[in-house]
Amino acid sequence: MADINEILKTLTLEEKILQMTQYLPDFIDGNDSGEITGTMYSFDINQEQFLNVGSVLGLGGAKTVRELQDFYLEKSRHKIPLLIMNDVIHGYRTIFPIPLAIGASFDDELAERIARVTAVESAISGIHVTFSPMVDLVNDARFGRVMESTGEDPLLNANMAKAFVRGYQGEKGQEFKDEYDIIACVKHFAGYGKVTAGRDYNYVEIPDYLLRQTYLPPYKAALDEGCRMVMTSFNALNGIPSSANSYIMNDILRKEWAFDGVVISDWNAVGELWQHGLTDNSADTAEKAINCNVDIEMMSDHYIKGYKQLIDEGRITEEQIDVCVLRILKLKEELGLFENPYRALSEEKEKELILCEEHRNLATESVEKTAVLLKNNDILPLNKNEKIAIVGPFADTHNIIGAWSCKGVNEESTSIYNAFKNKNIDFNCAKICDIEDECFDEQKLIETIKDVDKVIVAVGENQDDTGEGNSKGIIKLSKVQEDLVKKVHSMNKKVVLVLFNGRPLDLKNIIDCVDAVIVAWFTGTEGGSGLYNLIYGESNFSAKLPMCFPYDVAQCPVSYIDYITGRPKRDDSGSGRYTSGYIDMPNLPLFAFGEGLSYSKFVYDNIQISGDMEENQTITVSVDVSNVSDVDGVETVQMYISDKVFRVIRPMKELKGYKKVRINANDKKTVTFEINIDMLKYYDNDKKFEVEKGEFEVMVGTSSKEYLSVKFNLI
Ligand code: BGC
C-alpha cells in the first residue's frame, strides 16, 4: 500500500496546490472530450501546471481514459495518478428514470441496485468518482433541478441518499474492495433546493432550526453511510456562499459531523465568490475557500493564482494545505490507484456489460416501479384485444431518457411506439403536434382516433427544459398539448394521459378531461417497455409522489411539510378571509406527497397503538391493510407523526417511516411501525434536539392526505 505521507513529501508547494485544482481533460491533452456544465473562463495556468493537476471531470470511456492517464503519467513530474470524476446521475449509458422518479419508488433497494449498475458501467469506463447523490431537499416545482433530487421529504431523501452511496461505494466498511466500487460525492452542500423564487443559483434563507431539522439530514445520512466526498453548492446560504460559509463547512461538516473526506467546490463556485461580491482578487477568494476546507477548486484558478501571496503573508499555512492534499491522496490510495491507475477500466468489459440485457431489464423494472398512477376511472389496464390510438409529442420519441444522462443516447431508448409495436398491439399512432407548436393537426387527429374508444395522449416537457439552469415560471403543459387533450376528450374518447416530466406540473386545466393519469417522468432507456407492461397490467403500479403536484404555480413552494400558523386554514373547506390561505385558490396541491394508485385496491383499518411512550422506550403502531381486489399488489404504507405543543413551530405532520408491502389479491397484512423518541425530537434555534412530554398523533395511511390516526402520550 502506498504511503501517502511519504508521497506528500515529494511534492513541491505548487504541486500540492495543483492536486487541489480540477479542470476538464482537454486542458491537459488538448482533446475536447469533457462535458461543459457551466461558464468557461480562460485560466491563468501554463501547460506544465495543467499537466500536474490532481483530477479531471466530465470524462468516461475506457479507451479515452486510458489514453489520458497514460499521457498524464508520462508527462507529469510526480506521476501521481489522475482522479477521473463525472456526473453519473441516473445511469452511465444504460439510463434509469431520473432521480425524482427513483424517489417516487419509495424503494431503497431499487435505488441501490440502480446505483450499483451505474457504478459497474462507470468503473469499467474508467470513472473513479460520481458527483451523485444529489440530495437537496426540493419543494418548488419551478426549480429545474428538482429532477435531480429525490423529493420534498427529509426521511425519503436520507434513505435514498444512503441507498445510492451503498450502490456506488459498496457496503459500509467494505468500500472499494470490489473493483467496480466508485466514490460517491454528495451534493450540493447546503440548502440548494430552497433557492428563492425557484430561480437557479439564487440565494437561500433557512433558519437554523429548519436547516437542521429538514435540510441537513439527507447530507448527513449519505456521510453516515460512508460517502467520501461532498460538493459545495452555488448558492449563498443565510448570506454567505457555501464555498466560503464557515458555519456549514467548518462548524457543521468538519467539526460536528467530523467529516474527514474531500470537499470539492461546484463548477467555478470558488470563482463565483468574486461574482457574489465577497472578494475582488484571487488571493482573498482562495483564502476564503481554503479556510473553509474546500479541498478541490473545480473549474476556476484562484488557488493557483493566490497561494503564493497567502503563504508569504502568513494568511494560510503549508500545514493547512497538507491536510487538504492528504485527504485527496487518501482517496487515490483507497481506490488503489497507486498500484493500478486504470483500476477496472476495460474496453472488453464495456462491450460485454454496457446496455447488457441485465442492465436493460433493471431499467424496465425501474420504470414499472417509478411511474405514478394518479387517476384511474377504471380504464386501465387496457385490454390487448382492443384497438387503441396513441397521440402526442411523446407517442413516438426517443427523447425521454432525461437530462443529466451522462453517456446515455436518446436513440438507444425504447419509445412508446417501439414497445407497443414489438408486442403486436393493434394501434394507430401519430404525433399530431410538437411540444411548442402553435396548434395541432386536427385532420390527422381525427383520422388517428376515429375508430377507437381509448386514446393514450403522451405529452410533457422537453427534457432539455429540466435540470440545471432551467427554472420555469409556468409549470403547465404547453397550450397546444392542453388543447390536444381537451380535443380528444371532446370527441367522446377515453383519455389515458401519460406525462413525461422532470418536475411536478400544474394539471388543473385538463384533469377533468382525462380518465387516467400516469406520471412516467423521464424514464431512461426502457421507458416504452416499462410503460407497456404497466398499461396492459403485466405489472402493477406501486410508486407514490415524492413531491406535491401544485394546484397552481402560485402555491410554490408547496409541500406536505406545512407549518401551523395562528390562523390556520388546515384544509380547503374552511372560509378564506383572516386565515392563512388564498381567497382565489386552494391551499392544498392538486395531488399530495405520497399519493399514487395501484390496480389493487387497498383498504386500511384497525389502527392500534401499543400504549403511551416512556422516555427511552419504543412503542409500536399497527394497521391492517387489505387488498380487496383480484390483483396482487405492493402498497407503500406511510407513517406520519405530529406533535401538539412545541418550542418552535412544527410541521402539521412529518413522515417518520414507510414500508413497501406486497399483499396478494383478497389478502390482508398487518403492518407495524416502531416509534422511538428520536422520531419525536426536533431542533430549535439553540441547536437543541429535544422533545417535551405531551400528546402526539400518529397517522398511518396510503398518502400524506389519506390515513387513519391514533394518539399517544410521551410520559
Ligand atoms: C453542477 C453540479 C455538477 C458540476 C460538474 C455543476 O454545474 O451544479 O451538479 O456536478 O457542474 O459537472
XYZ file of C-alpha atoms and ligand atoms in Angstrom:
727
model
C 0.000 0.000 0.000
C 1.257 3.473 -0.867
C 2.451 5.712 1.951
C 0.688 8.969 1.232
C 2.666 10.874 3.859
C 5.863 9.954 2.023
C 4.308 10.856 -1.328
C 3.268 14.221 0.073
C 6.879 14.973 0.980
C 7.918 14.574 -2.645
C 5.598 17.351 -3.841
C 6.532 20.996 -4.233
C 4.127 23.528 -2.779
C 2.863 24.343 -6.257
C 2.269 20.663 -6.997
C 0.269 20.397 -3.795
C -1.924 23.285 -4.894
C -2.363 21.631 -8.273
C -3.654 18.478 -6.574
C -6.292 20.846 -5.245
C -7.497 22.005 -8.660
C -9.708 20.331 -11.208
C -10.310 21.052 -14.877
C -11.801 19.459 -17.943
C -9.411 16.937 -19.525
C -8.946 18.934 -22.726
C -6.803 21.410 -20.816
C -4.381 18.579 -20.233
C -4.255 16.749 -23.530
C -5.862 19.258 -25.863
C -8.633 16.787 -26.810
C -12.103 18.242 -26.476
C -13.569 15.281 -24.628
C -15.132 16.671 -21.462
C -18.671 17.896 -20.997
C -19.322 21.533 -20.270
C -21.779 22.171 -17.463
C -21.119 25.807 -16.702
C -19.411 29.022 -17.658
C -15.936 28.740 -19.230
C -13.262 31.245 -18.448
C -9.754 31.129 -19.734
C -7.432 30.078 -16.986
C -4.213 31.695 -15.999
C -2.350 28.402 -15.840
C 0.501 27.239 -18.030
C 0.681 23.880 -19.782
C 3.150 22.400 -17.350
C 0.855 23.255 -14.475
C -2.109 21.669 -16.234
C -0.021 18.526 -16.552
C 0.151 18.279 -12.782
C -3.459 18.884 -11.698
C -4.902 16.241 -9.414
C -8.199 15.410 -11.089
C -10.407 15.957 -14.113
C -14.152 15.933 -14.631
C -16.614 15.054 -17.338
C -14.730 12.102 -18.765
C -15.695 8.483 -19.384
C -14.849 5.677 -21.807
C -12.152 3.065 -21.238
C -10.069 3.984 -24.274
C -10.201 7.752 -23.711
C -9.483 7.482 -20.017
C -6.584 5.093 -20.552
C -5.047 7.397 -23.145
C -5.390 10.419 -20.891
C -3.988 8.604 -17.850
C -1.044 7.316 -19.920
C -0.324 10.756 -21.337
C -0.570 12.332 -17.911
C 1.601 9.746 -16.167
C 4.248 10.193 -18.817
C 4.210 13.987 -18.730
C 3.547 14.896 -15.093
C 6.611 15.184 -12.916
C 5.266 13.433 -9.850
C 3.429 10.535 -11.587
C 0.534 10.550 -9.127
C -2.468 9.102 -10.997
C -5.267 11.408 -12.011
C -8.665 11.017 -10.384
C -11.410 10.819 -13.006
C -14.763 12.300 -11.975
C -18.061 12.615 -13.808
C -21.749 13.335 -13.307
C -23.226 9.867 -13.422
C -26.600 10.807 -12.057
C -29.140 8.175 -13.158
C -27.065 5.757 -15.141
C -23.903 5.878 -17.233
C -25.023 4.543 -20.628
C -27.942 2.364 -19.550
C -30.108 5.187 -18.298
C -32.589 4.782 -15.446
C -35.537 7.015 -14.564
C -34.500 10.435 -13.260
C -33.704 10.662 -9.524
C -37.067 12.317 -8.771
C -38.691 9.212 -10.222
C -36.391 6.980 -8.183
C -37.670 8.897 -5.145
C -41.208 8.022 -6.267
C -40.421 4.334 -5.918
C -40.023 4.768 -2.136
C -37.858 1.713 -2.701
C -34.367 1.990 -1.204
C -33.394 -1.398 -2.502
C -34.251 -0.393 -6.081
C -32.206 2.807 -5.708
C -29.238 0.753 -4.515
C -29.487 -1.668 -7.454
C -29.681 1.244 -9.902
C -26.624 2.842 -8.305
C -24.795 -0.481 -8.485
C -25.323 -0.941 -12.203
C -24.340 2.697 -12.645
C -21.142 2.043 -10.695
C -20.296 -1.020 -12.773
C -20.759 0.754 -16.115
C -18.834 3.772 -14.807
C -15.942 1.799 -13.331
C -15.295 -0.193 -16.488
C -15.379 3.104 -18.387
C -12.608 4.484 -16.207
C -14.597 6.713 -13.840
C -13.498 6.857 -10.193
C -15.936 9.362 -8.706
C -19.543 10.203 -9.466
C -20.995 13.574 -8.498
C -24.023 11.864 -7.002
C -26.214 11.551 -4.954
C -27.840 14.957 -5.192
C -29.878 15.136 -2.006
C -31.031 18.758 -1.962
C -34.498 18.826 -0.474
C -36.828 20.400 -3.052
C -40.331 21.773 -2.758
C -40.553 24.257 -5.582
C -41.550 22.832 -8.967
C -40.246 25.942 -10.712
C -36.655 24.917 -9.900
C -35.322 22.866 -12.820
C -33.057 20.781 -10.633
C -35.916 19.079 -8.776
C -35.429 16.297 -11.346
C -32.024 15.523 -9.817
C -33.346 15.240 -6.293
C -35.455 12.538 -4.690
C -38.076 14.964 -3.468
C -39.522 17.075 -0.696
C -39.145 14.826 2.315
C -36.067 14.539 4.575
C -36.588 10.896 5.522
C -37.170 9.731 1.966
C -34.186 11.759 0.759
C -31.989 10.433 3.565
C -32.889 6.815 2.847
C -32.348 7.325 -0.865
C -29.014 9.046 -0.187
C -27.824 6.033 1.784
C -29.018 3.599 -0.853
C -27.177 5.464 -3.625
C -23.977 5.583 -1.566
C -24.136 1.833 -0.838
C -24.757 1.090 -4.501
C -21.806 3.195 -5.672
C -19.214 2.533 -2.987
C -20.191 -0.915 -1.677
C -21.408 -1.779 1.813
C -20.163 0.482 4.560
C -16.883 -0.858 5.908
C -16.291 -2.900 2.737
C -15.934 0.048 0.353
C -13.685 -0.228 -2.687
C -12.923 -3.919 -2.097
C -14.712 -4.605 -5.362
C -13.053 -3.103 -8.445
C -16.464 -1.825 -9.577
C -16.937 0.322 -6.470
C -16.683 4.025 -7.183
C -16.629 7.054 -4.916
C -19.872 8.889 -4.185
C -19.911 12.678 -3.866
C -22.977 14.007 -2.086
C -24.155 17.428 -3.248
C -24.860 20.329 -3.123
C -23.957 21.309 0.412
C -26.131 23.001 1.540
C -29.706 24.010 1.017
C -29.528 24.498 -2.776
C -33.035 23.055 -3.170
C -34.542 26.073 -1.479
C -33.378 28.709 -3.987
C -35.527 31.790 -3.531
C -38.421 32.055 -6.027
C -37.332 28.753 -7.549
C -34.630 30.566 -9.528
C -31.491 28.515 -10.055
C -28.345 29.811 -8.280
C -30.421 32.284 -6.247
C -29.793 32.972 -2.562
C -31.233 30.725 0.137
C -32.519 31.680 3.572
C -33.032 28.823 6.002
C -33.177 29.452 9.756
C -31.115 27.122 11.884
C -33.985 25.065 13.289
C -35.251 24.319 9.783
C -31.800 23.712 8.350
C -31.039 21.105 10.962
C -34.457 19.507 11.095
C -35.288 19.323 7.425
C -32.485 20.263 5.057
C -29.311 18.769 6.548
C -30.390 15.192 7.386
C -30.061 13.797 3.841
C -26.436 15.034 3.507
C -25.659 13.651 6.943
C -27.254 10.329 6.038
C -25.005 9.998 2.976
C -21.932 10.650 5.142
C -23.111 8.219 7.823
C -23.220 5.604 5.071
C -19.543 6.297 4.324
C -19.791 8.767 1.426
C -16.230 10.026 0.813
C -16.858 13.351 -0.914
C -19.023 16.442 -0.547
C -19.664 19.149 -3.159
C -20.369 22.720 -2.101
C -23.438 24.429 -3.528
C -23.511 27.547 -5.682
C -25.991 29.407 -3.513
C -25.422 31.791 -0.665
C -26.919 30.297 2.478
C -28.090 32.872 5.004
C -25.909 35.498 3.382
C -22.678 33.589 2.687
C -21.976 31.470 -0.416
C -21.402 27.862 0.605
C -17.773 27.665 -0.527
C -16.946 30.439 1.947
C -19.540 29.593 4.584
C -17.538 28.605 7.637
C -20.635 27.761 9.668
C -21.692 24.930 7.388
C -18.283 23.911 6.042
C -16.248 24.044 9.244
C -18.580 24.126 12.229
C -21.136 21.633 10.985
C -19.403 19.462 8.369
C -15.880 19.184 9.756
C -16.440 19.668 13.496
C -19.927 18.479 14.423
C -20.029 15.711 11.836
C -16.275 15.029 11.879
C -16.159 14.589 8.106
C -12.586 13.852 7.048
C -13.177 13.184 3.359
C -12.707 15.501 0.394
C -14.761 18.630 -0.234
C -14.908 19.840 -3.825
C -16.422 23.111 -4.963
C -19.126 23.125 -7.594
C -18.176 24.315 -11.090
C -16.460 27.695 -10.619
C -18.209 28.096 -7.252
C -14.917 29.286 -5.715
C -14.553 31.742 -8.600
C -18.105 32.901 -8.029
C -17.242 34.150 -4.545
C -15.907 37.046 -6.585
C -19.116 37.365 -8.669
C -21.097 37.123 -5.441
C -19.271 40.257 -4.349
C -17.450 38.662 -1.436
C -13.984 39.233 -2.887
C -12.299 41.129 -5.696
C -8.986 39.332 -6.108
C -7.658 35.799 -6.343
C -5.818 35.695 -3.029
C -8.898 36.677 -0.995
C -11.031 34.249 -2.981
C -8.653 31.358 -2.396
C -8.212 32.263 1.262
C -11.923 32.103 1.955
C -12.411 28.725 0.312
C -9.230 27.129 1.701
C -10.139 28.346 5.172
C -13.475 26.593 4.686
C -11.590 23.390 3.923
C -12.681 23.253 0.305
C -10.013 20.775 -0.802
C -10.577 20.956 -4.560
C -11.389 24.030 -6.632
C -13.383 22.964 -9.686
C -13.053 24.984 -12.894
C -11.556 28.193 -11.553
C -7.952 29.186 -10.893
C -7.770 31.225 -7.696
C -5.904 28.652 -5.610
C -3.030 28.543 -8.055
C -3.078 32.296 -8.614
C -3.436 33.257 -4.973
C -1.488 30.730 -2.922
C 1.967 32.362 -3.016
C 0.684 35.633 -1.652
C -1.350 33.843 1.022
C 1.631 31.806 2.215
C 4.013 34.803 2.072
C 1.644 36.916 4.106
C 1.001 34.082 6.569
C -2.713 34.012 5.805
C -2.669 30.295 5.168
C -0.039 27.778 6.177
C 1.589 24.917 4.318
C 0.309 22.609 7.076
C -3.229 23.634 6.135
C -2.519 22.791 2.501
C -1.026 19.447 3.529
C -4.230 18.488 5.311
C -6.244 19.125 2.129
C -3.753 17.300 -0.106
C -3.589 14.292 2.199
C -7.364 13.977 2.017
C -7.105 13.886 -1.789
C -4.201 11.416 -1.795
C -6.110 9.223 0.621
C -8.938 8.894 -1.905
C -6.450 7.812 -4.554
C -4.905 5.373 -2.149
C -8.295 3.934 -1.080
C -9.110 3.242 -4.715
C -5.753 1.521 -5.167
C -4.732 3.974 -7.905
C -1.078 3.990 -6.861
C -0.930 0.253 -7.601
C -3.218 0.325 -10.636
C -4.118 3.731 -12.072
C -6.509 2.111 -14.561
C -8.474 0.170 -11.990
C -11.471 -1.586 -13.584
C -11.400 0.153 -16.949
C -11.693 -2.318 -19.764
C -12.818 -1.999 -23.350
C -13.778 -5.689 -23.388
C -15.987 -5.272 -20.328
C -17.570 -2.200 -21.875
C -18.631 -4.325 -24.831
C -19.897 -7.059 -22.571
C -21.709 -5.078 -19.890
C -22.824 -1.686 -21.132
C -26.503 -1.834 -22.078
C -26.451 -5.606 -21.498
C -29.727 -7.441 -21.064
C -29.473 -7.486 -17.291
C -28.988 -3.712 -17.172
C -31.818 -3.084 -19.620
C -34.086 -5.374 -17.585
C -33.375 -3.353 -14.473
C -34.159 -0.215 -16.460
C -37.562 -1.677 -17.409
C -38.280 -2.772 -13.845
C -37.329 0.717 -12.655
C -39.889 2.343 -14.947
C -42.552 -0.009 -13.588
C -41.602 0.896 -10.017
C -41.320 4.661 -10.510
C -44.274 5.637 -12.717
C -47.103 7.017 -10.600
C -50.764 6.346 -11.330
C -52.618 9.444 -10.177
C -56.059 8.807 -11.586
C -57.841 5.771 -12.996
C -61.551 5.761 -13.730
C -61.495 2.030 -14.302
C -59.982 2.449 -17.744
C -56.591 0.902 -17.009
C -55.231 -1.680 -17.531
C -56.087 -1.723 -21.202
C -57.233 -4.858 -22.947
C -54.783 -6.207 -25.543
C -57.569 -7.159 -27.899
C -58.935 -3.675 -28.135
C -57.557 -1.309 -30.753
C -56.277 1.984 -29.348
C -54.651 5.174 -30.541
C -51.531 6.850 -29.252
C -51.079 10.543 -29.929
C -48.984 13.433 -28.730
C -45.383 14.638 -28.917
C -44.196 11.674 -26.813
C -46.087 8.965 -28.734
C -43.049 8.084 -30.776
C -39.974 9.840 -29.499
C -36.745 8.599 -28.024
C -36.137 11.900 -26.255
C -37.281 10.514 -22.940
C -34.095 9.480 -21.162
C -33.950 12.692 -19.119
C -31.460 15.466 -18.504
C -28.071 14.642 -16.903
C -27.913 11.358 -18.773
C -24.119 11.087 -18.872
C -23.256 8.898 -21.871
C -26.898 7.957 -22.476
C -28.027 8.099 -26.084
C -31.637 9.021 -26.824
C -31.794 6.704 -29.847
C -30.899 3.726 -27.645
C -34.129 4.137 -25.681
C -37.385 2.322 -26.308
C -40.140 4.711 -27.261
C -43.804 4.009 -26.544
C -44.290 3.293 -30.250
C -41.381 0.772 -30.330
C -42.578 -1.060 -27.269
C -46.185 -1.385 -28.441
C -45.107 -2.401 -31.941
C -42.910 -5.173 -30.535
C -45.902 -6.591 -28.705
C -48.192 -6.706 -31.733
C -50.763 -4.374 -30.299
C -53.295 -3.055 -32.783
C -52.932 0.712 -32.612
C -52.819 3.905 -34.590
C -50.057 6.300 -33.699
C -49.364 9.897 -34.668
C -47.578 12.802 -33.094
C -50.250 15.394 -34.015
C -48.096 18.247 -32.678
C -44.725 19.151 -31.218
C -44.449 20.495 -27.706
C -44.126 24.112 -28.755
C -46.313 24.160 -31.863
C -48.919 26.888 -32.293
C -51.674 24.370 -32.977
C -52.147 20.673 -33.631
C -53.076 18.890 -36.838
C -56.801 18.392 -36.331
C -57.353 16.421 -39.520
C -54.633 13.966 -38.585
C -56.048 13.654 -35.089
C -59.496 12.812 -36.355
C -58.052 10.207 -38.722
C -55.940 8.659 -35.997
C -58.569 8.298 -33.321
C -61.843 7.969 -35.226
C -62.113 4.183 -34.980
C -61.009 3.732 -31.343
C -62.581 4.422 -27.953
C -59.422 4.799 -25.926
C -56.576 7.151 -26.629
C -53.210 7.377 -24.940
C -52.193 11.024 -25.028
C -48.439 11.186 -24.406
C -47.415 14.716 -23.507
C -44.927 16.541 -21.316
C -41.974 18.845 -21.076
C -38.972 18.966 -23.309
C -36.316 17.031 -21.367
C -33.825 19.809 -22.079
C -36.099 22.255 -20.256
C -35.439 20.452 -16.990
C -32.303 20.200 -14.874
C -29.640 22.819 -14.210
C -30.303 26.366 -15.354
C -33.895 25.509 -16.323
C -36.141 27.177 -13.799
C -39.634 27.884 -15.099
C -42.323 30.395 -14.195
C -45.056 28.342 -15.830
C -45.350 24.676 -14.980
C -48.358 23.811 -17.119
C -48.192 21.699 -20.243
C -47.758 23.822 -23.342
C -51.030 25.264 -24.649
C -51.071 23.062 -27.722
C -50.781 19.940 -25.562
C -53.586 21.065 -23.258
C -55.702 21.789 -26.344
C -54.928 18.344 -27.715
C -56.085 16.650 -24.509
C -59.272 18.702 -24.455
C -59.992 17.947 -28.074
C -59.608 14.185 -27.664
C -61.911 14.338 -24.659
C -64.468 16.432 -26.528
C -64.615 13.706 -29.183
C -66.001 11.374 -26.505
C -62.881 9.275 -26.268
C -61.471 7.885 -23.055
C -58.145 9.597 -22.394
C -55.126 7.962 -20.763
C -52.723 10.814 -20.075
C -49.073 9.753 -19.988
C -46.802 12.508 -18.724
C -43.102 12.841 -19.417
C -41.827 15.370 -16.939
C -38.883 16.379 -14.825
C -40.904 18.343 -12.294
C -44.422 18.394 -10.843
C -46.809 20.000 -13.329
C -49.959 22.080 -12.947
C -52.676 19.853 -14.421
C -55.795 21.675 -13.287
C -56.917 22.729 -16.780
C -57.051 19.178 -18.061
C -57.517 16.899 -15.082
C -61.284 16.631 -15.613
C -60.850 15.775 -19.291
C -58.863 12.613 -18.650
C -59.809 9.173 -17.380
C -56.364 8.123 -16.243
C -53.090 9.875 -15.432
C -49.708 8.171 -15.450
C -46.730 10.241 -14.366
C -43.942 8.499 -16.276
C -41.284 11.178 -15.501
C -38.278 10.979 -17.798
C -37.865 7.270 -17.943
C -34.368 6.453 -19.065
C -33.567 3.800 -21.649
C -36.537 1.483 -21.223
C -39.407 3.946 -20.962
C -41.606 2.348 -23.603
C -41.087 -1.199 -22.287
C -41.921 -0.341 -18.676
C -44.945 1.712 -19.673
C -46.260 -1.051 -21.920
C -46.108 -3.504 -19.020
C -47.958 -1.108 -16.735
C -50.585 -0.020 -19.232
C -51.501 -3.635 -20.066
C -51.385 -4.824 -16.463
C -48.377 -7.093 -16.871
C -47.015 -5.259 -13.891
C -48.743 -3.165 -11.257
C -48.179 0.409 -10.126
C -46.664 0.950 -6.687
C -44.964 4.366 -6.839
C -46.050 7.441 -4.900
C -45.433 11.122 -5.445
C -42.149 12.295 -3.878
C -43.263 15.921 -4.413
C -46.706 17.525 -4.438
C -48.223 18.467 -7.781
C -49.336 22.052 -7.109
C -52.809 23.226 -7.968
C -51.154 26.304 -9.428
C -47.587 27.553 -9.710
C -48.550 30.397 -7.370
C -48.579 27.899 -4.476
C -44.853 27.223 -4.929
C -43.014 26.379 -2.803
C -45.567 23.876 -1.587
C -45.066 20.722 0.422
C -46.996 18.454 2.740
C -44.488 19.736 5.302
C -46.645 22.735 6.046
C -46.324 24.742 9.218
C -49.051 25.539 11.611
C -49.993 29.228 11.917
C -52.015 31.258 14.394
C -54.783 31.374 11.792
C -54.677 28.007 10.117
C -56.563 27.041 7.056
C -55.923 23.377 7.590
C -57.804 22.137 4.594
C -59.686 23.711 1.793
C -63.106 23.526 3.397
C -62.690 26.486 5.770
C -63.534 30.082 4.949
C -60.780 32.126 3.359
C -60.589 35.542 4.940
C -58.401 36.125 8.014
C -56.993 32.628 7.759
C -53.691 31.658 6.210
C -54.919 30.864 2.743
C -55.640 32.279 -0.680
C -59.047 33.722 -1.458
C -58.824 32.628 -5.080
C -57.327 29.154 -4.954
C -56.951 26.247 -2.567
C -54.041 25.821 -0.169
C -53.752 22.164 -0.967
C -51.911 20.903 -4.016
C -53.848 19.059 -6.708
C -52.006 15.855 -5.807
C -50.294 15.456 -2.457
C -46.978 13.954 -1.410
C -47.305 10.182 -1.114
C -50.303 9.853 -3.443
C -50.300 7.080 -6.029
C -52.788 4.397 -7.033
C -52.458 0.740 -7.918
C -54.537 -1.789 -9.829
C -55.061 -3.390 -6.434
C -57.426 -1.698 -4.001
C -56.052 -1.315 -0.518
C -58.287 -0.681 2.486
C -56.880 0.396 5.842
C -58.465 -0.369 9.183
C -57.882 -1.314 12.789
C -55.130 1.129 13.751
C -53.635 0.164 17.114
C -51.008 1.745 19.300
C -49.141 -0.336 21.864
C -49.522 2.373 24.532
C -48.038 5.607 25.753
C -44.299 6.128 25.436
C -41.913 6.458 28.320
C -38.564 8.020 27.611
C -36.097 5.520 26.104
C -38.906 3.162 25.288
C -40.071 2.115 21.846
C -43.751 1.755 21.090
C -45.457 0.319 18.025
C -48.353 1.307 15.848
C -50.031 -1.213 13.600
C -52.690 -1.179 10.953
C -54.437 -3.815 8.867
C -54.152 -3.336 5.136
C -56.456 -5.456 2.966
C -56.173 -5.906 -0.748
C -59.853 -6.035 -1.672
C -59.206 -6.623 -5.366
C -58.297 -9.526 -7.597
C -54.878 -8.111 -8.417
C -51.713 -8.785 -6.415
C -50.001 -5.555 -5.495
C -47.456 -3.652 -3.453
C -48.650 -0.860 -1.188
C -46.365 1.846 0.176
C -47.639 2.215 3.726
C -46.675 5.574 5.199
C -46.430 6.674 8.833
C -46.600 10.345 9.800
C -46.366 11.900 13.257
C -47.469 15.266 14.565
C -46.705 16.985 17.831
C -49.085 19.266 19.728
C -47.032 21.668 21.852
C -43.525 22.776 20.877
C -40.639 25.220 21.318
C -40.536 26.379 17.698
C -43.311 25.915 15.176
C -43.580 22.404 13.809
C -44.992 20.902 10.626
C -48.539 19.606 10.770
C -47.121 16.178 10.059
C -43.782 14.585 9.222
C -43.070 11.265 7.509
C -41.361 9.007 10.052
C -41.498 5.660 8.317
C -42.646 3.829 5.204
C -42.790 0.223 4.127
C -43.410 -1.392 0.794
C -45.668 -4.342 1.468
C -46.654 -6.990 -1.049
C -50.272 -8.016 -0.483
C -51.808 -10.652 -2.675
C -55.294 -10.351 -4.116
C -58.000 -10.643 -1.446
C -55.424 -10.958 1.273
C -54.682 -8.858 4.336
C -51.498 -7.901 6.168
C -50.884 -6.241 9.484
C -48.210 -3.594 9.057
C -46.310 -2.459 12.135
C -44.016 0.520 12.670
C -41.802 1.198 15.645
C -41.786 4.669 17.110
C -38.796 5.806 19.129
C -38.100 9.036 20.922
C -35.646 10.327 18.310
C -38.532 10.421 15.837
C -40.267 12.902 18.143
C -37.291 15.136 18.874
C -36.725 18.313 16.913
C -34.290 21.201 16.657
C -34.853 24.700 17.898
C -32.763 27.765 17.173
C -30.459 26.945 20.113
C -29.422 23.714 18.334
C -31.197 21.671 20.982
C -32.547 18.373 19.682
C -35.183 17.609 22.309
C -38.842 16.851 22.831
C -41.326 17.773 25.526
C -43.726 15.369 27.193
C -47.281 15.510 25.940
C -49.639 14.324 23.272
C -48.760 13.152 19.755
C -50.787 11.925 16.840
C -49.603 9.119 14.597
C -51.116 8.682 11.162
C -50.729 5.585 9.016
C -52.078 5.524 5.520
C -51.745 5.445 1.791
C -50.615 9.077 1.358
C -49.968 12.287 3.272
C -53.667 13.092 2.955
C -55.422 9.746 3.437
C -54.740 7.851 6.645
C -56.042 6.509 9.925
C -54.821 8.132 13.095
C -54.396 7.428 16.768
C -52.997 9.400 19.694
C -50.409 8.633 22.341
C -48.605 10.488 25.093
C -44.939 10.837 25.843
C -44.915 10.473 29.620
C -23.441 21.291 -11.297
C -23.017 20.079 -10.498
C -22.132 19.197 -11.332
C -20.952 20.005 -11.813
C -19.937 19.223 -12.602
C -22.295 21.967 -11.996
O -22.735 22.909 -12.921
O -24.086 22.191 -10.429
O -24.145 19.394 -10.039
O -21.728 18.094 -10.576
O -21.445 21.061 -12.636
O -20.376 18.882 -13.838
